[in-house]
């Protein structure tokens, strides 16, 4: 793998930035806000940033680069698809819970829903993410879609995945600003006065932005892409064929194994032909 140590450094940076973002979100709501609860009050709203940063930012970012991990290249492609889909499913579930929390809070406080640009883009991102996940499972995980359809949709799927991820980060930054303007409204303790909470949340926003930049850089470097696995078509005695995806990478811990036993008579004839060719080359 070209630039292996650079990749490891960026991976460690991404994990550290993502983890710190989650910790900062927890410290923000536990120290500066009113903690976490599910009672229709401000503490219920606090689930919104915590769950979105954890799932929609951190977990989604890891799901994007999981294919790039070189030590997983000997794992079957199907296993990596399951991990990718599983991480994205976790991110979607956390995002939906976060939306329920803010919706319930708004209704309890008689605050209108869906009036800000943050809410418009945020809900759009969640809907697009859900559609992206369903389409990805139907086309790339389940064995029903033809190879031509997969090849056509793969670049579109990858593009929209990165687009949604970037949109989520932009929406999160808008949400931070919106929350701080509303929350820091006391005389002498307003957002424009740069109180400690404002500075703390601004740093959180920078962490998320840099995390997103690192993930997008890793995901768009062609030399860090998982090697293409050819679809093998193995002939059988009955004239049928077997399409096996990633048959050279079926086990993460063992060496490559063949799971199809060829007819011994066919193998013997093939060896005889090779021997004859070798004899002719030495005459």
CSV table of C-alpha atoms in Angstrom, one decimal:
chain,number,residue,atom,x,y,z
A,1,UNK,CA,0.0,0.0,0.0
A,2,UNK,CA,1.5,3.3,-1.1
A,3,UNK,CA,1.9,5.8,1.7
A,4,UNK,CA,1.1,3.3,4.4
A,5,UNK,CA,2.5,5.3,7.3
A,6,UNK,CA,0.7,8.4,6.1
A,7,UNK,CA,-2.5,6.5,6.0
A,8,UNK,CA,-2.0,5.3,9.6
A,9,UNK,CA,-1.2,8.8,10.8
A,10,UNK,CA,-4.4,10.1,9.2
A,11,UNK,CA,-6.5,7.2,10.5
A,12,UNK,CA,-5.2,7.8,14.0
A,13,UNK,CA,-5.9,11.5,13.6
A,14,UNK,CA,-9.5,10.8,12.4
A,15,UNK,CA,-10.2,8.5,15.3
A,16,UNK,CA,-8.8,11.0,17.8
A,17,UNK,CA,-10.7,13.9,16.3
A,18,UNK,CA,-13.9,11.9,16.2
A,19,UNK,CA,-13.6,10.7,19.8
A,20,UNK,CA,-12.7,14.2,21.0
A,21,UNK,CA,-15.8,15.6,19.2
A,22,UNK,CA,-18.1,13.1,21.1
A,23,UNK,CA,-16.4,13.9,24.4
A,24,UNK,CA,-16.7,17.7,23.8
A,25,UNK,CA,-20.4,17.2,23.0
A,26,UNK,CA,-20.9,15.4,26.2
A,27,UNK,CA,-19.0,18.0,28.2
A,28,UNK,CA,-21.0,20.7,26.6
A,29,UNK,CA,-24.4,19.4,27.6
A,30,UNK,CA,-23.3,18.0,31.0
A,31,UNK,CA,-21.3,21.0,32.1
A,32,UNK,CA,-22.7,24.1,30.3
A,33,UNK,CA,-26.3,22.9,29.7
A,34,UNK,CA,-28.7,20.9,31.9
A,35,UNK,CA,-27.4,17.4,31.3
A,36,UNK,CA,-29.4,14.6,29.6
A,37,UNK,CA,-33.0,13.5,30.2
A,38,UNK,CA,-36.2,12.6,28.4
A,39,UNK,CA,-38.7,14.9,30.0
A,40,UNK,CA,-39.6,17.4,27.3
A,41,UNK,CA,-37.2,20.0,28.8
A,42,UNK,CA,-33.9,21.4,27.7
A,43,UNK,CA,-32.1,18.2,28.9
A,44,UNK,CA,-34.1,16.3,26.3
A,45,UNK,CA,-33.0,18.6,23.6
A,46,UNK,CA,-29.4,17.9,24.6
A,47,UNK,CA,-29.7,14.4,23.2
A,48,UNK,CA,-29.9,16.0,19.7
A,49,UNK,CA,-26.3,17.2,19.4
A,50,UNK,CA,-24.8,14.3,21.3
A,51,UNK,CA,-26.5,11.6,19.2
A,52,UNK,CA,-25.9,13.4,15.9
A,53,UNK,CA,-22.2,14.0,16.6
A,54,UNK,CA,-21.8,10.4,17.8
A,55,UNK,CA,-23.8,8.7,15.0
A,56,UNK,CA,-24.2,11.0,12.0
A,57,UNK,CA,-20.7,12.4,12.2
A,58,UNK,CA,-18.3,10.0,14.0
A,59,UNK,CA,-19.8,6.6,13.1
A,60,UNK,CA,-20.7,7.7,9.6
A,61,UNK,CA,-17.1,8.9,9.0
A,62,UNK,CA,-15.8,5.5,10.2
A,63,UNK,CA,-18.2,3.7,7.9
A,64,UNK,CA,-16.9,5.7,4.9
A,65,UNK,CA,-13.2,4.8,5.5
A,66,UNK,CA,-13.7,1.2,6.7
A,67,UNK,CA,-13.1,-0.1,3.2
A,68,UNK,CA,-9.7,1.7,3.1
A,69,UNK,CA,-8.2,-0.2,6.1
A,70,UNK,CA,-5.5,-2.3,4.4
A,71,UNK,CA,-5.6,-5.1,7.1
A,72,UNK,CA,-9.2,-5.8,6.0
A,73,UNK,CA,-8.3,-6.4,2.4
A,74,UNK,CA,-7.9,-10.1,3.0
A,75,UNK,CA,-11.4,-10.2,4.4
A,76,UNK,CA,-14.3,-11.1,2.1
A,77,UNK,CA,-15.9,-8.2,0.4
A,78,UNK,CA,-19.3,-9.4,1.7
A,79,UNK,CA,-18.1,-9.2,5.3
A,80,UNK,CA,-16.9,-5.6,4.7
A,81,UNK,CA,-20.2,-4.7,3.1
A,82,UNK,CA,-22.0,-6.0,6.2
A,83,UNK,CA,-19.7,-3.9,8.5
A,84,UNK,CA,-20.3,-0.8,6.2
A,85,UNK,CA,-24.0,-1.3,6.2
A,86,UNK,CA,-24.1,-2.0,10.0
A,87,UNK,CA,-22.2,1.2,10.9
A,88,UNK,CA,-24.5,3.2,8.6
A,89,UNK,CA,-27.5,1.6,10.2
A,90,UNK,CA,-26.3,2.6,13.7
A,91,UNK,CA,-25.7,6.1,12.5
A,92,UNK,CA,-29.2,6.3,11.0
A,93,UNK,CA,-30.9,5.0,14.2
A,94,UNK,CA,-29.0,7.5,16.3
A,95,UNK,CA,-30.0,10.3,13.9
A,96,UNK,CA,-33.6,9.4,14.0
A,97,UNK,CA,-33.6,9.3,17.9
A,98,UNK,CA,-32.0,12.7,17.8
A,99,UNK,CA,-34.7,14.1,15.5
A,100,UNK,CA,-37.4,12.6,17.8
A,101,UNK,CA,-35.7,14.3,20.8
A,102,UNK,CA,-35.7,17.8,19.3
A,103,UNK,CA,-39.2,17.4,17.9
A,104,UNK,CA,-40.6,16.4,21.3
A,105,UNK,CA,-38.7,19.3,22.9
A,106,UNK,CA,-40.2,21.8,20.4
A,107,UNK,CA,-43.7,20.4,20.9
A,108,UNK,CA,-43.4,20.6,24.7
A,109,UNK,CA,-42.1,24.2,24.6
A,110,UNK,CA,-44.5,25.2,21.8
A,111,UNK,CA,-41.6,26.0,19.5
A,112,UNK,CA,-42.3,25.8,15.7
A,113,UNK,CA,-40.6,22.9,13.9
A,114,UNK,CA,-38.9,23.1,10.5
A,115,UNK,CA,-38.5,26.9,10.3
A,116,UNK,CA,-34.7,27.3,10.1
A,117,UNK,CA,-32.2,26.5,7.4
A,118,UNK,CA,-30.5,24.1,9.8
A,119,UNK,CA,-33.7,22.1,10.2
A,120,UNK,CA,-34.4,22.1,6.5
A,121,UNK,CA,-31.0,20.8,5.5
A,122,UNK,CA,-30.8,18.5,8.5
A,123,UNK,CA,-34.0,16.6,7.7
A,124,UNK,CA,-33.1,16.4,4.1
A,125,UNK,CA,-29.8,14.9,5.0
A,126,UNK,CA,-31.5,12.3,7.2
A,127,UNK,CA,-34.0,11.3,4.4
A,128,UNK,CA,-31.3,11.1,1.8
A,129,UNK,CA,-29.1,9.0,4.2
A,130,UNK,CA,-32.0,6.6,4.7
A,131,UNK,CA,-32.6,6.3,1.0
A,132,UNK,CA,-28.9,5.8,0.4
A,133,UNK,CA,-28.8,3.0,3.0
A,134,UNK,CA,-31.8,1.2,1.6
A,135,UNK,CA,-30.5,1.5,-2.0
A,136,UNK,CA,-27.1,0.3,-0.9
A,137,UNK,CA,-28.4,-2.8,0.8
A,138,UNK,CA,-30.8,-3.6,-2.1
A,139,UNK,CA,-28.2,-3.2,-4.8
A,140,UNK,CA,-24.8,-4.0,-3.3
A,141,UNK,CA,-25.5,-6.3,-0.3
A,142,UNK,CA,-28.4,-8.5,-1.5
A,143,UNK,CA,-27.4,-10.9,-4.3
A,144,UNK,CA,-30.2,-10.0,-6.7
A,145,UNK,CA,-28.9,-6.9,-8.6
A,146,UNK,CA,-27.0,-7.7,-11.8
A,147,UNK,CA,-23.4,-6.8,-12.0
A,148,UNK,CA,-24.0,-4.1,-14.7
A,149,UNK,CA,-26.4,-2.3,-12.4
A,150,UNK,CA,-23.9,-2.4,-9.6
A,151,UNK,CA,-21.1,-1.1,-11.8
A,152,UNK,CA,-23.4,1.8,-12.9
A,153,UNK,CA,-24.6,2.8,-9.5
A,154,UNK,CA,-21.3,2.4,-7.6
A,155,UNK,CA,-19.8,5.8,-8.5
A,156,UNK,CA,-23.2,7.5,-7.8
A,157,UNK,CA,-23.5,5.7,-4.4
A,158,UNK,CA,-20.0,6.8,-3.4
A,159,UNK,CA,-20.5,10.4,-4.5
A,160,UNK,CA,-23.8,10.8,-2.6
A,161,UNK,CA,-22.2,9.2,0.4
A,162,UNK,CA,-19.5,11.8,0.5
A,163,UNK,CA,-22.0,14.6,-0.3
A,164,UNK,CA,-24.3,13.6,2.6
A,165,UNK,CA,-21.4,13.4,5.0
A,166,UNK,CA,-20.2,16.9,4.0
A,167,UNK,CA,-23.8,18.2,4.3
A,168,UNK,CA,-24.1,16.7,7.8
A,169,UNK,CA,-21.0,18.5,9.0
A,170,UNK,CA,-22.2,21.8,7.5
A,171,UNK,CA,-25.6,21.3,9.2
A,172,UNK,CA,-24.0,20.6,12.5
A,173,UNK,CA,-22.0,23.8,12.4
A,174,UNK,CA,-25.1,25.7,11.6
A,175,UNK,CA,-26.8,24.1,14.5
A,176,UNK,CA,-24.1,25.1,16.9
A,177,UNK,CA,-24.4,28.7,15.9
A,178,UNK,CA,-28.1,28.7,16.1
A,179,UNK,CA,-28.1,27.0,19.6
A,180,UNK,CA,-25.5,29.4,21.0
A,181,UNK,CA,-27.4,32.5,19.7
A,182,UNK,CA,-30.6,31.4,21.4
A,183,UNK,CA,-29.0,30.0,24.6
A,184,UNK,CA,-26.5,32.8,25.3
A,185,UNK,CA,-28.9,35.7,25.5
A,186,UNK,CA,-28.3,37.0,29.1
A,187,UNK,CA,-26.8,40.5,29.5
A,188,UNK,CA,-23.1,40.1,29.6
A,189,UNK,CA,-23.3,36.5,28.6
A,190,UNK,CA,-24.1,36.6,24.9
A,191,UNK,CA,-22.5,34.8,22.0
A,192,UNK,CA,-21.0,38.0,20.8
A,193,UNK,CA,-19.2,38.4,24.2
A,194,UNK,CA,-17.3,35.1,23.6
A,195,UNK,CA,-18.1,33.5,27.0
A,196,UNK,CA,-16.3,30.2,27.9
A,197,UNK,CA,-19.2,28.1,26.5
A,198,UNK,CA,-19.1,29.9,23.2
A,199,UNK,CA,-15.4,29.3,22.8
A,200,UNK,CA,-15.8,25.7,23.9
A,201,UNK,CA,-18.5,25.0,21.3
A,202,UNK,CA,-16.5,26.8,18.6
A,203,UNK,CA,-13.6,24.5,19.3
A,204,UNK,CA,-16.0,21.6,19.0
A,205,UNK,CA,-17.1,22.9,15.6
A,206,UNK,CA,-13.4,23.1,14.5
A,207,UNK,CA,-12.8,19.5,15.6
A,208,UNK,CA,-15.8,18.2,13.6
A,209,UNK,CA,-14.7,20.2,10.5
A,210,UNK,CA,-11.1,18.9,10.7
A,211,UNK,CA,-12.5,15.3,11.3
A,212,UNK,CA,-14.6,15.6,8.1
A,213,UNK,CA,-11.7,17.0,6.1
A,214,UNK,CA,-9.4,14.1,7.1
A,215,UNK,CA,-12.1,11.5,6.4
A,216,UNK,CA,-12.9,13.0,3.0
A,217,UNK,CA,-9.2,13.1,2.1
A,218,UNK,CA,-8.7,9.4,3.0
A,219,UNK,CA,-11.8,8.4,1.1
A,220,UNK,CA,-10.8,10.2,-2.1
A,221,UNK,CA,-7.2,9.0,-2.5
A,222,UNK,CA,-7.2,6.5,-5.3
A,223,UNK,CA,-4.0,4.7,-4.1
A,224,UNK,CA,-5.7,3.9,-0.8
A,225,UNK,CA,-8.6,2.2,-2.4
A,226,UNK,CA,-9.4,-1.4,-1.7
A,227,UNK,CA,-8.0,-3.5,-4.6
A,228,UNK,CA,-10.5,-4.7,-7.1
A,229,UNK,CA,-11.5,-8.3,-6.7
A,230,UNK,CA,-12.3,-10.1,-10.0
A,231,UNK,CA,-15.5,-12.1,-10.2
A,232,UNK,CA,-14.4,-15.6,-10.8
A,233,UNK,CA,-16.4,-17.8,-13.1
A,234,UNK,CA,-15.6,-21.5,-12.5
A,235,UNK,CA,-16.8,-24.1,-14.9
A,236,UNK,CA,-18.4,-27.2,-13.6
A,237,UNK,CA,-19.0,-30.6,-15.1
A,238,UNK,CA,-22.6,-29.8,-15.7
A,239,UNK,CA,-21.7,-26.8,-17.8
A,240,UNK,CA,-22.9,-24.3,-15.3
A,241,UNK,CA,-20.9,-21.4,-13.8
A,242,UNK,CA,-20.3,-20.1,-10.3
A,243,UNK,CA,-19.8,-16.4,-9.8
A,244,UNK,CA,-17.9,-16.0,-6.5
A,245,UNK,CA,-17.1,-12.5,-5.3
A,246,UNK,CA,-13.9,-12.1,-3.5
A,247,UNK,CA,-13.0,-15.8,-3.5
A,248,UNK,CA,-9.4,-15.0,-2.9
A,249,UNK,CA,-10.2,-13.1,0.2
A,250,UNK,CA,-12.6,-15.3,2.1
A,251,UNK,CA,-10.8,-15.4,5.5
A,252,UNK,CA,-9.2,-12.6,7.4
A,253,UNK,CA,-6.8,-14.8,9.4
A,254,UNK,CA,-6.0,-17.7,7.1
A,255,UNK,CA,-4.2,-17.9,3.8
A,256,UNK,CA,-6.2,-17.9,0.6
A,257,UNK,CA,-8.2,-21.1,0.1
A,258,UNK,CA,-10.1,-22.5,-2.9
A,259,UNK,CA,-13.6,-23.7,-2.1
A,260,UNK,CA,-14.1,-25.5,-5.4
A,261,UNK,CA,-12.6,-28.9,-6.2
A,262,UNK,CA,-11.8,-29.5,-9.8
A,263,UNK,CA,-12.4,-32.8,-11.5
A,264,UNK,CA,-9.3,-34.9,-11.2
A,265,UNK,CA,-9.5,-36.2,-14.7
A,266,UNK,CA,-9.6,-32.7,-16.1
A,267,UNK,CA,-6.6,-31.7,-14.0
A,268,UNK,CA,-4.7,-34.8,-15.2
A,269,UNK,CA,-5.4,-33.9,-18.9
A,270,UNK,CA,-4.3,-30.4,-18.3
A,271,UNK,CA,-1.0,-31.5,-16.7
A,272,UNK,CA,-0.4,-33.9,-19.6
A,273,UNK,CA,-0.8,-31.0,-22.1
A,274,UNK,CA,1.7,-28.9,-20.0
A,275,UNK,CA,4.2,-31.8,-20.0
A,276,UNK,CA,3.9,-32.2,-23.8
A,277,UNK,CA,4.4,-28.4,-24.3
A,278,UNK,CA,7.5,-28.5,-22.1
A,279,UNK,CA,9.0,-31.5,-24.0
A,280,UNK,CA,8.5,-29.7,-27.3
A,281,UNK,CA,10.2,-26.6,-26.0
A,282,UNK,CA,13.3,-28.5,-25.1
A,283,UNK,CA,13.6,-30.4,-28.5
